PDB file of C-alpha atoms and ligand atoms in Angstrom:
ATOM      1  CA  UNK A 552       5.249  -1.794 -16.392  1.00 48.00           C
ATOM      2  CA  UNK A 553       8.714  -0.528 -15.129  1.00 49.00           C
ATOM      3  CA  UNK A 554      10.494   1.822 -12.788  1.00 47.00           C
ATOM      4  CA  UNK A 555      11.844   2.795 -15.747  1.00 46.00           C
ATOM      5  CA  UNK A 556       9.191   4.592 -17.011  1.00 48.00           C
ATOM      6  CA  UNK A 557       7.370   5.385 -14.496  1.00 54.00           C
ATOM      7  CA  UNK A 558       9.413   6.115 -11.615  1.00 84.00           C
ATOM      8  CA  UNK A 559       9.723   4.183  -8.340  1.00 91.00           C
ATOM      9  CA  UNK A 560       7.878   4.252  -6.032  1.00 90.00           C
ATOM     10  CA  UNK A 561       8.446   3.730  -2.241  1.00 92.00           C
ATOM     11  CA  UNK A 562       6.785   1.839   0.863  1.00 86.00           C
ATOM     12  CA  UNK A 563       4.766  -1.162   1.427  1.00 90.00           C
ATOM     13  CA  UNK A 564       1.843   0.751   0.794  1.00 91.00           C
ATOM     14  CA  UNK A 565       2.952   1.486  -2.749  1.00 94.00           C
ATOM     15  CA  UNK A 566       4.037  -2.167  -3.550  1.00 95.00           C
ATOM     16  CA  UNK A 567       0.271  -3.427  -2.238  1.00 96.00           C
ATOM     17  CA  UNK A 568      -1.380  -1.366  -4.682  1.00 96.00           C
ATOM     18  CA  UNK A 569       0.468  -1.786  -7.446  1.00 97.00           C
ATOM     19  CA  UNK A 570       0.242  -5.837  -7.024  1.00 97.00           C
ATOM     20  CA  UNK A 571      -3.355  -5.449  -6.241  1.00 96.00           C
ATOM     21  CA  UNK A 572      -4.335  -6.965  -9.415  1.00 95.00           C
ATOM     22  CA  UNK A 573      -1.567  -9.212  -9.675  1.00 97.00           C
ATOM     23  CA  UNK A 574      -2.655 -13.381  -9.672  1.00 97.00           C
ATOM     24  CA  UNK A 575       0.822 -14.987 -10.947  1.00 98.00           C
ATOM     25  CA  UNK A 576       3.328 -13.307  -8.231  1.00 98.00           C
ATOM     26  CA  UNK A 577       6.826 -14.854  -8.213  1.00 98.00           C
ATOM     27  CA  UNK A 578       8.740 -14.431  -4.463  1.00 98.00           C
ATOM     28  CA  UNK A 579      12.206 -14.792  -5.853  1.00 98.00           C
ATOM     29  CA  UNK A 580      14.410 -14.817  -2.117  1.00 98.00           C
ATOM     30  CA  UNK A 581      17.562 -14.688  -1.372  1.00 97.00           C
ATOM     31  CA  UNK A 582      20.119 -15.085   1.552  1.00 95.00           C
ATOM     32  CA  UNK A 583      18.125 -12.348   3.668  1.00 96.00           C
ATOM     33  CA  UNK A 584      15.055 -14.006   4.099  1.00 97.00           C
ATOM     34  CA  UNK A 585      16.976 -16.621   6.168  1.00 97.00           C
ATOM     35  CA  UNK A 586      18.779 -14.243   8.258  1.00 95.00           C
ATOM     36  CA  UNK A 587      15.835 -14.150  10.824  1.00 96.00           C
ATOM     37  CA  UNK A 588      16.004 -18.091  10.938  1.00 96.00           C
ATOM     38  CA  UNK A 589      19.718 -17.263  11.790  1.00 93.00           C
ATOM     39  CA  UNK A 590      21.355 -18.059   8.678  1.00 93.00           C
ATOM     40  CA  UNK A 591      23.834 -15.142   7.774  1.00 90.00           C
ATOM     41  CA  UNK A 592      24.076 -14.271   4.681  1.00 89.00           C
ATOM     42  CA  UNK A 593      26.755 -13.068   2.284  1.00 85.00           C
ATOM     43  CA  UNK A 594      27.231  -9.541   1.723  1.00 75.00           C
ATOM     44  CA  UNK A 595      24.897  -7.677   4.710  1.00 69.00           C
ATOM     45  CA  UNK A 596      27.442  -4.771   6.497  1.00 54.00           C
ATOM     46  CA  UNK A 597      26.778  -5.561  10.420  1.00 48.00           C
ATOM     47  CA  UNK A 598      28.766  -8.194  11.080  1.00 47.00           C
ATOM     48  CA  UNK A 599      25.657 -10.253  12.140  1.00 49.00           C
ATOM     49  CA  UNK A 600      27.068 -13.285  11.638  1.00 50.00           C
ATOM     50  CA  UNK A 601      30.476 -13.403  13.765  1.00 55.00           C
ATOM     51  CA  UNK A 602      32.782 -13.447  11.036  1.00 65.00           C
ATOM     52  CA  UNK A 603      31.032 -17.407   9.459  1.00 77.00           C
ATOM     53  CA  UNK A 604      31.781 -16.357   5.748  1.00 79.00           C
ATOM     54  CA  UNK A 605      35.106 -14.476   6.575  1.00 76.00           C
ATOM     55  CA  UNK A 606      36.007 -18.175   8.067  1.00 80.00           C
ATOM     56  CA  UNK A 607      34.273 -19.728   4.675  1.00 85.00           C
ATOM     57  CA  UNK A 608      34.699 -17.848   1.856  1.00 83.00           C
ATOM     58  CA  UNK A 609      32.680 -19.244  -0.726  1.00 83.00           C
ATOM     59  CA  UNK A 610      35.122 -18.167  -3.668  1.00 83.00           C
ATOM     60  CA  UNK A 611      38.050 -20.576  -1.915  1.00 87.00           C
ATOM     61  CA  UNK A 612      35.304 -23.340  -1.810  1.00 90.00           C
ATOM     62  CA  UNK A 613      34.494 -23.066  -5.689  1.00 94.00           C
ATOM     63  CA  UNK A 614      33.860 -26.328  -7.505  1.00 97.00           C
ATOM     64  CA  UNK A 615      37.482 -26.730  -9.472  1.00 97.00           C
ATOM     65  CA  UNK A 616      39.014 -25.786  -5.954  1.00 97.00           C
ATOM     66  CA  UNK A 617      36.591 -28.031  -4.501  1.00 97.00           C
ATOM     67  CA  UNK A 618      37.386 -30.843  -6.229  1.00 97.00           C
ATOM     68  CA  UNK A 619      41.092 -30.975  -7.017  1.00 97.00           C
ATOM     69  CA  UNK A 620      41.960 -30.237  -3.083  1.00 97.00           C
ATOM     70  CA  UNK A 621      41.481 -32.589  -0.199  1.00 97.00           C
ATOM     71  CA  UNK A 622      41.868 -29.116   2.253  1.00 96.00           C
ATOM     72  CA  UNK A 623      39.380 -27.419   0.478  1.00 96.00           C
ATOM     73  CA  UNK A 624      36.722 -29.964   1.248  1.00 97.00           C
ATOM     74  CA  UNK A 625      37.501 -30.650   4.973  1.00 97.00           C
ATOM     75  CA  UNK A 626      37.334 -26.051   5.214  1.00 95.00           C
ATOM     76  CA  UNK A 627      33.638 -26.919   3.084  1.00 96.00           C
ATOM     77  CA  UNK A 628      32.955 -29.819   5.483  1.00 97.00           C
ATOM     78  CA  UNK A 629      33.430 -28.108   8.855  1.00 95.00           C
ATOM     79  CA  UNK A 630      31.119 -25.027   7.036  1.00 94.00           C
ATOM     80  CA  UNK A 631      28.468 -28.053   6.862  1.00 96.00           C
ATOM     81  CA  UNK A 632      28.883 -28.959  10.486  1.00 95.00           C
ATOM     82  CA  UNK A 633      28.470 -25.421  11.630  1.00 93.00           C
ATOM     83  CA  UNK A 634      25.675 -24.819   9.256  1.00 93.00           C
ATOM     84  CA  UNK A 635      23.543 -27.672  10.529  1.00 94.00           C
ATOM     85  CA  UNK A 636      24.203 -26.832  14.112  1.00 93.00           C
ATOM     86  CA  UNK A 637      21.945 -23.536  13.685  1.00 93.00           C
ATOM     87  CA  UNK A 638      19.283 -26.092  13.322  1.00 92.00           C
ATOM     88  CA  UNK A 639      17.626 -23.123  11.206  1.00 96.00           C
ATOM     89  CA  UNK A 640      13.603 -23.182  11.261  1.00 98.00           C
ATOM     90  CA  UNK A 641      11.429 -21.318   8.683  1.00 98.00           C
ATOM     91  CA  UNK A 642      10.588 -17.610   9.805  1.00 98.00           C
ATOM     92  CA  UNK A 643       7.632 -15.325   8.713  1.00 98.00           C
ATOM     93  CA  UNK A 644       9.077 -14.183   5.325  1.00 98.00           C
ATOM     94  CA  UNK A 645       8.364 -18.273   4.341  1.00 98.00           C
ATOM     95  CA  UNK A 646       5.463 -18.371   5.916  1.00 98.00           C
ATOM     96  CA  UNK A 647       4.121 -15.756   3.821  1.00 98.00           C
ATOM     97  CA  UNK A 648       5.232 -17.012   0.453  1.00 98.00           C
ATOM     98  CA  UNK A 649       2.772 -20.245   1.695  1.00 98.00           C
ATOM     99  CA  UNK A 650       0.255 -18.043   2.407  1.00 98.00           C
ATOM    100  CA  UNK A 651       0.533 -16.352  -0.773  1.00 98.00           C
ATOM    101  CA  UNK A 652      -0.005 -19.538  -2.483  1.00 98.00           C
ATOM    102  CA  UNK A 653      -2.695 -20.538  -0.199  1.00 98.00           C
ATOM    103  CA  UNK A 654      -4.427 -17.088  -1.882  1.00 97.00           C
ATOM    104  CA  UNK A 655      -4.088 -18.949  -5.123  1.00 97.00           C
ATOM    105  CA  UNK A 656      -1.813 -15.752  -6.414  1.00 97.00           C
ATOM    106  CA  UNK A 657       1.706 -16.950  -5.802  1.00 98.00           C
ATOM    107  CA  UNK A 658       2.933 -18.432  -9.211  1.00 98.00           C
ATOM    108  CA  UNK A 659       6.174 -19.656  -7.332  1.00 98.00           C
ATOM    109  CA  UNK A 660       9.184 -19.017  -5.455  1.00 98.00           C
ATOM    110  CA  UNK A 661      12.806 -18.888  -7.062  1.00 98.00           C
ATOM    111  CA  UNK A 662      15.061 -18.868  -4.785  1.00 98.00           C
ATOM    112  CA  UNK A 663      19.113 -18.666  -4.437  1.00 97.00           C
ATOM    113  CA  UNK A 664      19.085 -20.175  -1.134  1.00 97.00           C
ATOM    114  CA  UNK A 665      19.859 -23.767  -0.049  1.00 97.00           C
ATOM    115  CA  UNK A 666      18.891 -24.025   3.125  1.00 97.00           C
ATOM    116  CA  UNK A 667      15.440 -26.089   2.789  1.00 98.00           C
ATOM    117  CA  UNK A 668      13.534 -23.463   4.679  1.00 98.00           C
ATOM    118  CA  UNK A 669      10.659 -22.705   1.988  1.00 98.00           C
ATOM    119  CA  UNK A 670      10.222 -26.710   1.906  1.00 98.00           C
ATOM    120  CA  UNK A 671       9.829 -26.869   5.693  1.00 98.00           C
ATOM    121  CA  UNK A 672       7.041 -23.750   5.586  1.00 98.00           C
ATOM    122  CA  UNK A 673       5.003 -25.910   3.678  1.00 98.00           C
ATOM    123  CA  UNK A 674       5.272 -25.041   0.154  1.00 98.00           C
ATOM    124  CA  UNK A 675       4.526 -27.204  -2.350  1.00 98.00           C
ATOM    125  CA  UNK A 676       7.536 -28.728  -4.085  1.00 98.00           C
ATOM    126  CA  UNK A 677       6.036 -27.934  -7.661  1.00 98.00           C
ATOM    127  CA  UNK A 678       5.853 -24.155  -6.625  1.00 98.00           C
ATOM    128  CA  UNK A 679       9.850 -23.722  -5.491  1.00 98.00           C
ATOM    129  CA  UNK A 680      12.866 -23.550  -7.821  1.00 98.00           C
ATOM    130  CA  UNK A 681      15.901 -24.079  -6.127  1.00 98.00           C
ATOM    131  CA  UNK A 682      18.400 -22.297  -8.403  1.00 98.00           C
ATOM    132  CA  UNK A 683      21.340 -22.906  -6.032  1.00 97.00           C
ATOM    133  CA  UNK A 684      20.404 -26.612  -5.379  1.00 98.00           C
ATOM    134  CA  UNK A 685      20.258 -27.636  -2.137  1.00 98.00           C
ATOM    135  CA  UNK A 686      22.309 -28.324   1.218  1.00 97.00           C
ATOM    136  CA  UNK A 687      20.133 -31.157   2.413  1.00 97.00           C
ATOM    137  CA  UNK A 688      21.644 -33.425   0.099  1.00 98.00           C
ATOM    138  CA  UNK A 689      24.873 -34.922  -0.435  1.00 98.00           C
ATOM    139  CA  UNK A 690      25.808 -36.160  -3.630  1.00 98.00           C
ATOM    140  CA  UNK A 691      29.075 -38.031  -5.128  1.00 98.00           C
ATOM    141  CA  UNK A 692      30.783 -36.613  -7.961  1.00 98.00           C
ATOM    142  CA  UNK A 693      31.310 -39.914  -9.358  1.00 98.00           C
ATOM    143  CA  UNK A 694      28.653 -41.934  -9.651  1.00 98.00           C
ATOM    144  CA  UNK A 695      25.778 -39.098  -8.712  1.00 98.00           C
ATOM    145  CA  UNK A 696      24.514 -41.446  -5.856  1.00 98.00           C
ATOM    146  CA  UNK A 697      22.864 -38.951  -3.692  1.00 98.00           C
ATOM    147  CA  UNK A 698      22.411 -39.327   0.271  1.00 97.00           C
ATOM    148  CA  UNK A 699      20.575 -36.757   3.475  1.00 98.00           C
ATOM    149  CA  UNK A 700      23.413 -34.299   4.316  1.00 98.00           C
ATOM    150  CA  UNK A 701      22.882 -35.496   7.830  1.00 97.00           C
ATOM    151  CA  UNK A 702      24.305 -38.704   7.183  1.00 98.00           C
ATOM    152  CA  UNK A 703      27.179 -37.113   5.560  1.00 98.00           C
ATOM    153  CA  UNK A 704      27.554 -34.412   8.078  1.00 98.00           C
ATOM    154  CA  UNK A 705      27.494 -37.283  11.403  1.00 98.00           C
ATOM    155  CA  UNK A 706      30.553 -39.333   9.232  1.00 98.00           C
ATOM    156  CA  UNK A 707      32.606 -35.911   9.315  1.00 98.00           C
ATOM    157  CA  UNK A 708      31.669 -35.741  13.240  1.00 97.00           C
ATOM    158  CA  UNK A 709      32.712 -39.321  13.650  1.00 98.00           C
ATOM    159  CA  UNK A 710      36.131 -38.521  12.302  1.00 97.00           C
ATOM    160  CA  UNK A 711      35.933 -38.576   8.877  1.00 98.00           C
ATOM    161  CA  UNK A 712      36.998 -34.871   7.269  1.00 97.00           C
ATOM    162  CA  UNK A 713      36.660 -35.961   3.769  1.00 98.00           C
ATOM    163  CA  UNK A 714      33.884 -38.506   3.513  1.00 98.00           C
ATOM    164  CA  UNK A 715      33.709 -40.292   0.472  1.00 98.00           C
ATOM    165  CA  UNK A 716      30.622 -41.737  -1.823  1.00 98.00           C
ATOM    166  CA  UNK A 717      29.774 -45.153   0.463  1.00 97.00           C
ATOM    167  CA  UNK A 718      28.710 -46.662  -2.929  1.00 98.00           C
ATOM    168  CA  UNK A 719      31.825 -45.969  -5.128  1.00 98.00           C
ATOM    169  CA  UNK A 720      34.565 -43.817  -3.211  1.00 98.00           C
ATOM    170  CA  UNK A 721      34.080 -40.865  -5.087  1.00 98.00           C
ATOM    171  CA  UNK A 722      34.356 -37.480  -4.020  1.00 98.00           C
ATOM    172  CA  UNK A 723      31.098 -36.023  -2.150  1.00 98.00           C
ATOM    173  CA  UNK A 724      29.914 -32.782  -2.310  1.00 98.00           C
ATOM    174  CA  UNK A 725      26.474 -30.703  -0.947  1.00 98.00           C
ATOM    175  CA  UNK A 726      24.145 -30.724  -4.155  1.00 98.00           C
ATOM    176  CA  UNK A 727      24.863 -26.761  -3.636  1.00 97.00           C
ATOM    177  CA  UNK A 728      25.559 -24.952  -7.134  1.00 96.00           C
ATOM    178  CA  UNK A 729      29.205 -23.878  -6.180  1.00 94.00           C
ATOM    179  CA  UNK A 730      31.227 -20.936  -7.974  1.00 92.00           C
ATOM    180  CA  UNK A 731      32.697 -22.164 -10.827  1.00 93.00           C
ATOM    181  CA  UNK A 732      29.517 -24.791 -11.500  1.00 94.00           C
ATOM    182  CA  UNK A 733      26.483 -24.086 -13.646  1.00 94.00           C
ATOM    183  CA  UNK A 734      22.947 -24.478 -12.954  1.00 97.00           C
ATOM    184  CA  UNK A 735      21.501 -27.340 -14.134  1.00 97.00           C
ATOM    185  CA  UNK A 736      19.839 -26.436 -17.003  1.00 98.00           C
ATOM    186  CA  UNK A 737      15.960 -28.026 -16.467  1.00 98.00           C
ATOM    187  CA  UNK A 738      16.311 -25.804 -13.331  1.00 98.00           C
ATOM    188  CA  UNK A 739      17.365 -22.952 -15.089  1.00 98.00           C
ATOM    189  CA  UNK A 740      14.622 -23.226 -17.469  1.00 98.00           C
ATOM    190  CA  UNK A 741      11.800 -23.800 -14.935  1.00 98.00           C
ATOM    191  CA  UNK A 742      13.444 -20.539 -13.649  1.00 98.00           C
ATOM    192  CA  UNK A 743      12.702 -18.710 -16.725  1.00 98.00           C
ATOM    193  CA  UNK A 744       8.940 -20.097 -17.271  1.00 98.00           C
ATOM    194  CA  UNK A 745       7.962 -19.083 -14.099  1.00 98.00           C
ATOM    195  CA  UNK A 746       9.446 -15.934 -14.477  1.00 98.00           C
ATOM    196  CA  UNK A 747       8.077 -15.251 -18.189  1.00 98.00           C
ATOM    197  CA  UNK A 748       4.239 -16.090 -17.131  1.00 96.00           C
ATOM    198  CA  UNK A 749       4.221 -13.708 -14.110  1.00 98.00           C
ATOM    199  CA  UNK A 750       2.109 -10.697 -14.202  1.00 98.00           C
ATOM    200  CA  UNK A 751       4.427  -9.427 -10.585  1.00 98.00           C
ATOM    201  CA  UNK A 752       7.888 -10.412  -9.719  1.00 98.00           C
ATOM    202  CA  UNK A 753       9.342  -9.394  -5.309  1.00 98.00           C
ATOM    203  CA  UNK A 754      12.612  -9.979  -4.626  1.00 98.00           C
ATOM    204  CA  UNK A 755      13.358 -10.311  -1.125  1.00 98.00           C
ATOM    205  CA  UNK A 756      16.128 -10.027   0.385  1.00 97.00           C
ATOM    206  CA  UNK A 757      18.696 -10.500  -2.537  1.00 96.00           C
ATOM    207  CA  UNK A 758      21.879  -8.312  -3.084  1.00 94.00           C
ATOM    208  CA  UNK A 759      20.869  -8.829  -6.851  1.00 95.00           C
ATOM    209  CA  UNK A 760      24.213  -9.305  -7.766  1.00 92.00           C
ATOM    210  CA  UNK A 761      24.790 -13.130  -8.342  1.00 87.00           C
ATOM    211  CA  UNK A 762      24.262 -13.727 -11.968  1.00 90.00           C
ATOM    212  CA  UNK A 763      22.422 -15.278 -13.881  1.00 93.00           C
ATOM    213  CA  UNK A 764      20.118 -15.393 -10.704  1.00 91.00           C
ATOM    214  CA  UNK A 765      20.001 -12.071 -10.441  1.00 91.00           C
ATOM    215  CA  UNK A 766      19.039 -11.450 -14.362  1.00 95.00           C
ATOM    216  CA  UNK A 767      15.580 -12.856 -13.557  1.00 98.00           C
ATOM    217  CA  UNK A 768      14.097  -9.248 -11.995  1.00 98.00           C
ATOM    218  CA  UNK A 769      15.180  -7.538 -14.973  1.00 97.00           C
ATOM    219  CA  UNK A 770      13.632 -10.367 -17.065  1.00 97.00           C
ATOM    220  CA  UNK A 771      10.358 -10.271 -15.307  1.00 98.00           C
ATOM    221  CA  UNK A 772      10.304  -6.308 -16.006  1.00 97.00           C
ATOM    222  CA  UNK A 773      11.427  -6.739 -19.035  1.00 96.00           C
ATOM    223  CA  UNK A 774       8.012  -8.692 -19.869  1.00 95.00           C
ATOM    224  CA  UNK A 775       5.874  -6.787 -18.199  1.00 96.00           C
ATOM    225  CA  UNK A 776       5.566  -7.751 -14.775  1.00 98.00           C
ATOM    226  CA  UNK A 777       5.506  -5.485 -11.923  1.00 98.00           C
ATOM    227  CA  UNK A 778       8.615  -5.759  -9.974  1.00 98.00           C
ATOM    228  CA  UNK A 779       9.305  -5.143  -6.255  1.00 98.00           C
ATOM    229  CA  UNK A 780      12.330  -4.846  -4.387  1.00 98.00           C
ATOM    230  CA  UNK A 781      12.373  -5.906  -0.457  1.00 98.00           C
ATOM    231  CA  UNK A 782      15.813  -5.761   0.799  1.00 97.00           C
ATOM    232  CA  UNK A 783      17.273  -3.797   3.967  1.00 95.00           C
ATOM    233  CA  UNK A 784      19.714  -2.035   1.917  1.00 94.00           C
ATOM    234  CA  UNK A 785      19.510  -0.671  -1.468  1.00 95.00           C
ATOM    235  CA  UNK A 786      20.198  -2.800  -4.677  1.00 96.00           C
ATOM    236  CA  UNK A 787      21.312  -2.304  -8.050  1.00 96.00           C
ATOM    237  CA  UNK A 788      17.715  -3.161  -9.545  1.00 96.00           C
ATOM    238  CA  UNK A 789      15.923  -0.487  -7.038  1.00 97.00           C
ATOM    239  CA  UNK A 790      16.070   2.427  -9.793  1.00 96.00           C
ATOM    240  CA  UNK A 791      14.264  -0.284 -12.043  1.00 95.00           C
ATOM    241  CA  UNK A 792      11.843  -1.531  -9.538  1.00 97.00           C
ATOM    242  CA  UNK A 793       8.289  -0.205  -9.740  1.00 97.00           C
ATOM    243  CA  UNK A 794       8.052  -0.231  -5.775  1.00 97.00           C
ATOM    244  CA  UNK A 795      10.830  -0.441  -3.377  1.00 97.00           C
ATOM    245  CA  UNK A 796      10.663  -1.339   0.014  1.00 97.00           C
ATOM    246  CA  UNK A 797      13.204  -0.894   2.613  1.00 97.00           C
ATOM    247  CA  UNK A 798      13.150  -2.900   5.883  1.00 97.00           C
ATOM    248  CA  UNK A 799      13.301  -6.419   7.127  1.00 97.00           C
ATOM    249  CA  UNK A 800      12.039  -9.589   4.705  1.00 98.00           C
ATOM    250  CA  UNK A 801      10.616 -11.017   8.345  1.00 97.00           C
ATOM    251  CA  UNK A 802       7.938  -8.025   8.656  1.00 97.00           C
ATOM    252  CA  UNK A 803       7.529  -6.457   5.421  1.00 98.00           C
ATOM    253  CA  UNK A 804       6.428  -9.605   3.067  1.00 98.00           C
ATOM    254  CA  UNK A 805       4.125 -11.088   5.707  1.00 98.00           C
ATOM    255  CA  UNK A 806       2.491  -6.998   5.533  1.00 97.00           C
ATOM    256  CA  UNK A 807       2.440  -7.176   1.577  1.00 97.00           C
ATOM    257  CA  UNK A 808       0.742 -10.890   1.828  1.00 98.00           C
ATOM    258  CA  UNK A 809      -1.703  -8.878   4.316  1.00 97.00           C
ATOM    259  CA  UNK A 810      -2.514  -6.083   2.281  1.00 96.00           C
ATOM    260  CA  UNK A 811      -3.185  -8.749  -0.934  1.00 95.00           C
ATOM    261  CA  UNK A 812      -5.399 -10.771   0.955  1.00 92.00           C
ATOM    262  CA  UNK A 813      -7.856  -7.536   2.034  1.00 80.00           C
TER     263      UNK A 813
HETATM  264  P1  LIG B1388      23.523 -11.808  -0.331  1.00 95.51           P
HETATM  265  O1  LIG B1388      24.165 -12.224   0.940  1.00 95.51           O
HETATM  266  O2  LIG B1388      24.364 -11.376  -1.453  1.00 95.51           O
HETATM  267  O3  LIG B1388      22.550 -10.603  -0.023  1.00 95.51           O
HETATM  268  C1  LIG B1388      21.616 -10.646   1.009  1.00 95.51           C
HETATM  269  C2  LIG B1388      20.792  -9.393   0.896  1.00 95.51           C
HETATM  270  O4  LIG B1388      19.727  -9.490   1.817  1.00 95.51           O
HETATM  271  C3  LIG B1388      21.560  -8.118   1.214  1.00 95.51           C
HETATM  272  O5  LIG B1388      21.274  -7.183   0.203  1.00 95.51           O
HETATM  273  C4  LIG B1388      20.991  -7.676   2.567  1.00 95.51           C
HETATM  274  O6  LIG B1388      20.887  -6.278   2.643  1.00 95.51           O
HETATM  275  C5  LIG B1388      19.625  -8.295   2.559  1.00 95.51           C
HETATM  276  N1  LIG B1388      19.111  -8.696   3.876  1.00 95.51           N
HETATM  277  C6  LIG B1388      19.745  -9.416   4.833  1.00 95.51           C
HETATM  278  N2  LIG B1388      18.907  -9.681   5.849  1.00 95.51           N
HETATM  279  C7  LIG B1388      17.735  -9.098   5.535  1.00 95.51           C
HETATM  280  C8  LIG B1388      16.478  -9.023   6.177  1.00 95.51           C
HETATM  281  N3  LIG B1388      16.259  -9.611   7.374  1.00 95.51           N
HETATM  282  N4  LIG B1388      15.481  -8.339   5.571  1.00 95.51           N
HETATM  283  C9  LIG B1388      15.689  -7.727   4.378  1.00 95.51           C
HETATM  284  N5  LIG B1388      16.848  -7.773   3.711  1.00 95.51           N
HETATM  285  C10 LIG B1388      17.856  -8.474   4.279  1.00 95.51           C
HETATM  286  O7  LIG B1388      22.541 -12.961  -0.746  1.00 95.51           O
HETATM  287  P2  LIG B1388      22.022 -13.425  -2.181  1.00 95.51           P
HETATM  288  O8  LIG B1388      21.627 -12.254  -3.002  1.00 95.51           O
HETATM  289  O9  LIG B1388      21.025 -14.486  -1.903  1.00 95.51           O
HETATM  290  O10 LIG B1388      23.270 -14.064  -2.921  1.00 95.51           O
HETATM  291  C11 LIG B1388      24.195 -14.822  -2.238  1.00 95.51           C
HETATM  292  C12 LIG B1388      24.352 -16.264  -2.622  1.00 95.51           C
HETATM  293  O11 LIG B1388      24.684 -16.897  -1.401  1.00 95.51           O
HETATM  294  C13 LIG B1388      23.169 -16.992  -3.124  1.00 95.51           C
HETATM  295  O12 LIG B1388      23.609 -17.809  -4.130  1.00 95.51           O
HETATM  296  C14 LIG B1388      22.727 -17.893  -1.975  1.00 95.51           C
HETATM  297  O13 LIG B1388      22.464 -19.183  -2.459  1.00 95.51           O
HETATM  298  C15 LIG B1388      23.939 -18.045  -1.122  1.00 95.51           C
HETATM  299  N6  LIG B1388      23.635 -18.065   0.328  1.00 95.51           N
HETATM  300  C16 LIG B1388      22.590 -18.799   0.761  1.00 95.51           C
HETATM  301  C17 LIG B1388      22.253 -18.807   2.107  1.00 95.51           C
HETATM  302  C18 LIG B1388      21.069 -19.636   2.537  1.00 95.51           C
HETATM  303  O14 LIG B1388      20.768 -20.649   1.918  1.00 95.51           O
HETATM  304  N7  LIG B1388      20.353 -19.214   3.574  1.00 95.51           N
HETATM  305  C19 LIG B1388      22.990 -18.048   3.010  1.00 95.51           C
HETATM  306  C20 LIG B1388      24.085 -17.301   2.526  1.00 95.51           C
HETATM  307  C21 LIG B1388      24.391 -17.314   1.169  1.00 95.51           C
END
């Protein structure tokens, strides 16, 4: 079933009953279902998050930037030191993807964000694809040795700007999936299975405009699935979308999750 046919419909109420009979529901998140755990993300109008990725913008901290310039990765450093001072914790938008799978209906959750959160809300590793890769970990370009960020992240606040791989001197890098560097491709395709055998596919809070991420809602229509749209703004994929649903990720999945589990 698609938008496409059938015409959108709006409203939470909508989205429940057309996932009513859904049992393999993908959550694929992005950047605004951390914004409530203070996280900004990318592209929201508002100017909620005091100007962090007019300071950092991610295109000037792609990976052929990244590596060939030692200014480039003390500017993606200090983002790292201000990113793990928000000390972020998981808000009700994860909470309800756990839930979900605690229904036994969540197939999994794709998501473009790196900030850990789904993994501290409890959800089982084997049930989250990190497309983006992760900011927890630092790892050295080198020799691939791989380290908490935390430890990288208290050498750049003990003076180092540019801390290098302990084990080789390499250059060291979040284990992010940077402009300019592909997904790794086992991720990719556990991406795609998980998004071929659901029977309903939400995305929440994504601008739906970072590809190939953002090909995966259109894939899951594509084969059949219902698909959702949560976001506070309208997307590109909302005329496709079977339900849309405007308002916050923090109140609006936790409802859905409600209304599934009646
Ligand atoms: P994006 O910034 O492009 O879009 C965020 C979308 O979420 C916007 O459409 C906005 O309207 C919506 N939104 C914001 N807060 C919301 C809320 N509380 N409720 C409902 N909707 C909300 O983010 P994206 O689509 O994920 O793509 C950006 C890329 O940036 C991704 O690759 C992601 O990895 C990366 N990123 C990650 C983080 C993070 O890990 N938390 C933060 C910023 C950017």
């Amino acid at each position: 079933m698609s938008g496409m046919d059938t015409g959108t419909l709006h409203g939470p109420g909508a989205a429940a009953s057309l996932l009513a009979s859904a049992r393999r529901i993908v959550v694929f998140t992005g950047a605004g279902v951390s914004t409530d755990s203070g996280i900004p993300d990318f592209r929201s109008t508002g100017g909620r998050d005091g100007g962090l990725w007019t300071r950092y913008d991610p295109r000037k901290l792609s990976f052929g930037r990244y590596k060939a310039d030692p200014d480039v990765r003390r500017q993606a450093w200090k983002l790292r030191r201000e990113l793990s001072a928000i000390q972020a914790r998981p808000n009700p938008a994860h909470l309800a993807c756990v839930r979900l799978a605690e229904l036994g209906r969540l197939a999994g959750v794709i998501t473009q964000n790196v900030d850990g959160l789904h993994g501290d809300a409890g959800l089982d590793p084997e049930l989250l694809v990190e497309v983006h890769g992760t900011g927890r970990i630092a790892v050295c370009l080198a020799c691939g040795d791989r380290r908490p960020m935390a430890e990288a992240v208290a050498r750049v606040e003990a003076g180092e700007p540019d801390p290098p791989c302990l084990l080789c001197g390499g250059i060291l890098k979040a284990a992010t999936v940077s402009f300019g560097q592909g997904i790794p491709p086992e991720v990719w395709a556990r991406a795609q299975a998980m998004t071929d055998a659901c029977d309903g596919f939400v995305a929440v809070g994504s601008s739906l405009v970072v590809h190939p991420a953002a090909g995966l809602p259109r894939r899951a229509a594509a084969k059949g699935a219902t698909l959702v749209v949560i976001n506070r703004e309208p997307t590109p994929l909302d005329p496709m979308a079977d339900a849309v649903c405007h308002g916050e990720a923090g109140s609006l999945l936790p409802g859905l999750v409600d209304s599934l589990s009646a």
